[in-house]
mmCIF file of C-alpha atoms in Angstrom:
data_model
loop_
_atom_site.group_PDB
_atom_site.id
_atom_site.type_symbol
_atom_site.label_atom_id
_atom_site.label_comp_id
_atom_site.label_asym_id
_atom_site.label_seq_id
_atom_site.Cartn_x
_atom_site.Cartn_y
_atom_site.Cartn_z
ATOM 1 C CA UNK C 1 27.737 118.031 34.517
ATOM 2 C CA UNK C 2 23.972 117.423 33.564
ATOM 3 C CA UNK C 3 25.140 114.566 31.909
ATOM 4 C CA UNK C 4 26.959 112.685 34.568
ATOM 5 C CA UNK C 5 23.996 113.728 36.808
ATOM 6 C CA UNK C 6 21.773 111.581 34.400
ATOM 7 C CA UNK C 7 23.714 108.857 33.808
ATOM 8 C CA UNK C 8 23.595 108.548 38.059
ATOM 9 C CA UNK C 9 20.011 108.876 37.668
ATOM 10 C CA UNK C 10 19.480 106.043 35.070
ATOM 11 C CA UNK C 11 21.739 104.065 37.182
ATOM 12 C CA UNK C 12 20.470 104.177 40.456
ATOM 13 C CA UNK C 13 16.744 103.837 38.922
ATOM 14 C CA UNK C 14 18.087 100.457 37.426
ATOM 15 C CA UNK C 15 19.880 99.168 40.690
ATOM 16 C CA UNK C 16 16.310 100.339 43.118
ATOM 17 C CA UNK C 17 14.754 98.060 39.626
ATOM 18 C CA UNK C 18 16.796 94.864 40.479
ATOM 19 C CA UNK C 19 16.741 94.799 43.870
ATOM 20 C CA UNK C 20 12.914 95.622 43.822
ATOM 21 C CA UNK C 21 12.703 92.732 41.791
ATOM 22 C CA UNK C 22 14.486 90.458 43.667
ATOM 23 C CA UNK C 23 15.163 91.158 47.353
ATOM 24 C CA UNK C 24 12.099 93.589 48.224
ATOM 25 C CA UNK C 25 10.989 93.131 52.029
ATOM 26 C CA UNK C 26 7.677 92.560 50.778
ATOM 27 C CA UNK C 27 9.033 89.495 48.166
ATOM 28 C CA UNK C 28 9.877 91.249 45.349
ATOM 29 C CA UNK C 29 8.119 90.380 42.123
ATOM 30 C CA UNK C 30 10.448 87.714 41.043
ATOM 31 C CA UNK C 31 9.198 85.862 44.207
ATOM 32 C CA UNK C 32 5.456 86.619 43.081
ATOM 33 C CA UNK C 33 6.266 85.590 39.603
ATOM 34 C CA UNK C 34 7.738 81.965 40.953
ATOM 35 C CA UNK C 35 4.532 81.316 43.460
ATOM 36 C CA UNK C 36 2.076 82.468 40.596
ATOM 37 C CA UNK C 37 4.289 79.665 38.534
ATOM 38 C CA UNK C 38 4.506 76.897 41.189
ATOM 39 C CA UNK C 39 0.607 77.849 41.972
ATOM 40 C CA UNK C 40 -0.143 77.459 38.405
ATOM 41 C CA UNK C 41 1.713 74.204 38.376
ATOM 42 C CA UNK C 42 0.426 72.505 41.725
ATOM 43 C CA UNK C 43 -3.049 72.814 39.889
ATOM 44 C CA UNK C 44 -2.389 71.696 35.957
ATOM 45 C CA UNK C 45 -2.111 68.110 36.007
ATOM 46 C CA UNK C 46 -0.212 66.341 33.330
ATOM 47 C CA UNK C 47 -1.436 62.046 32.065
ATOM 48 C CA UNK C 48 -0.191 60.310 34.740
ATOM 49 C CA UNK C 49 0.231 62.706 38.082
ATOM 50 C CA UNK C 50 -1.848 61.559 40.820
ATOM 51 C CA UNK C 51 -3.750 64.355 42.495
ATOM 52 C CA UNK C 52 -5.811 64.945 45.460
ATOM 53 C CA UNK C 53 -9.032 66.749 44.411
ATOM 54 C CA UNK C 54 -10.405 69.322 46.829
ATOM 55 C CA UNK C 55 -14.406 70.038 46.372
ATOM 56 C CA UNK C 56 -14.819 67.048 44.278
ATOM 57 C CA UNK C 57 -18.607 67.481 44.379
ATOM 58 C CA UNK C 58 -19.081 71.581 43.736
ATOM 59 C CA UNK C 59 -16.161 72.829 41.749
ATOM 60 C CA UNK C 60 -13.467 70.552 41.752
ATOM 61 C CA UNK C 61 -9.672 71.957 42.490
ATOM 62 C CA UNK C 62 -7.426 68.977 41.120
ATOM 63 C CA UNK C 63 -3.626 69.341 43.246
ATOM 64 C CA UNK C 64 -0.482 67.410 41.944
ATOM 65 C CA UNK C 65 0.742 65.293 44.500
ATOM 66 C CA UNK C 66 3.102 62.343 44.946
ATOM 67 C CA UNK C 67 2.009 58.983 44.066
ATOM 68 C CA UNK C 68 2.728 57.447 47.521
ATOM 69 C CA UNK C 69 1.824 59.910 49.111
ATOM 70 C CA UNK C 70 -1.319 59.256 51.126
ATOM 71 C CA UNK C 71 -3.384 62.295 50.028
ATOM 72 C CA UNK C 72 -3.539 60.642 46.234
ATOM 73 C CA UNK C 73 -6.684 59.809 45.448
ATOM 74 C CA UNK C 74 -6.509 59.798 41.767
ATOM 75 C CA UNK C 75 -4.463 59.236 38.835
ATOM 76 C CA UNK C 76 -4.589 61.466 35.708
ATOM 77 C CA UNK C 77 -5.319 58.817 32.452
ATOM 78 C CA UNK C 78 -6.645 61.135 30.100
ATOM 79 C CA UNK C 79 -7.328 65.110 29.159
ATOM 80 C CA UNK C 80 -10.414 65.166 26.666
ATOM 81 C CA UNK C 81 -10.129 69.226 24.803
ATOM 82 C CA UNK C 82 -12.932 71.005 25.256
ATOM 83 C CA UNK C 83 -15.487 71.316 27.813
ATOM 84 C CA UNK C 84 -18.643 68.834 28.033
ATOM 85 C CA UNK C 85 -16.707 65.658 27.320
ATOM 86 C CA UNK C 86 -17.551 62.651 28.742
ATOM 87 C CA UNK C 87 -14.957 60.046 30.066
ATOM 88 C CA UNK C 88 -14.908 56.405 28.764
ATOM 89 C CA UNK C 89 -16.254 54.113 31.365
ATOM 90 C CA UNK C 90 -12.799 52.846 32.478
ATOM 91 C CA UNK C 91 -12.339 56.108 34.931
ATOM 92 C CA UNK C 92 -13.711 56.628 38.036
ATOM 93 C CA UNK C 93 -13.809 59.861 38.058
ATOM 94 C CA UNK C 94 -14.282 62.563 35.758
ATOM 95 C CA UNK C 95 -14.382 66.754 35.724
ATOM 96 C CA UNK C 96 -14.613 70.034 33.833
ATOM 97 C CA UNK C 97 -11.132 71.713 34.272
ATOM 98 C CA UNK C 98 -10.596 75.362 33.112
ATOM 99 C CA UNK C 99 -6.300 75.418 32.661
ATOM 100 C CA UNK C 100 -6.020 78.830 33.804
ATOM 101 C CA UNK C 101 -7.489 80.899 31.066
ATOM 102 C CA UNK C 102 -5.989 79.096 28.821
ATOM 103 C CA UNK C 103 -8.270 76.181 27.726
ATOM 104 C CA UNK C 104 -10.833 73.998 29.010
ATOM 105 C CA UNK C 105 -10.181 69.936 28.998
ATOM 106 C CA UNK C 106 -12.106 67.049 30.576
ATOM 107 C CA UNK C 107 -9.692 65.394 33.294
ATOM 108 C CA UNK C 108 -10.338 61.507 33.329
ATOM 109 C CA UNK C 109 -8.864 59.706 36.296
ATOM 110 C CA UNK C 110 -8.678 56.016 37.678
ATOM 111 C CA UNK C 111 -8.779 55.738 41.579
ATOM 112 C CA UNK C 112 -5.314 55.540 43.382
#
């Protein structure tokens, strides 16, 4: 009896476990897993996404956005590793990006 009483237990903890994880009134952690993911993407340019660049002068935000879309404003051309880089005088633009904690790159981008 104690052991059908456990296996009940394990089962039910691991059925409260998956629907915790996905359906949870609150969003569930899978949900908070896939905006951390699309956050972390919206903001980690690759060479050649245009972006729109929010606090270009104090510390610059770069967002992935589409090409024709009329918030572009510039176009990734080149990630330089490390921080203190300088971009070659073909961009217009140029900033210190930290890729989560990850690593820090020089972003080089051409106007849109």
């Amino acid at each position: 009896m104690k052991s059908v009483a456990i296996v009940v237990a394990i089962c039910a903890g691991l059925a409260y476990y998956v629907w915790d994880y996905n359906t949870s009134p609150t969003g569930g952690k899978a949900k908070a897993e896939a905006s951390a993911s699309a956050y972390a993407d919206a903001h980690d340019p690759e060479i050649g996404d245009c972006v729109k660049v929010k606090d270009p002068q104090g510390e610059p935000l770069p967002t992935v956005v589409d090409c024709g879309s009329p918030d572009a404003q510039y176009k990734l051309g080149e990630m330089l590793p490390g921080k203190g880089m300088h971009c070659a005088s073909e961009y217009d633009y140029g900033i210190q990006y930290r890729n989560g904690q990850k690593f820090n790159y020089t972003l080089c981008f051409t106007k849109v």
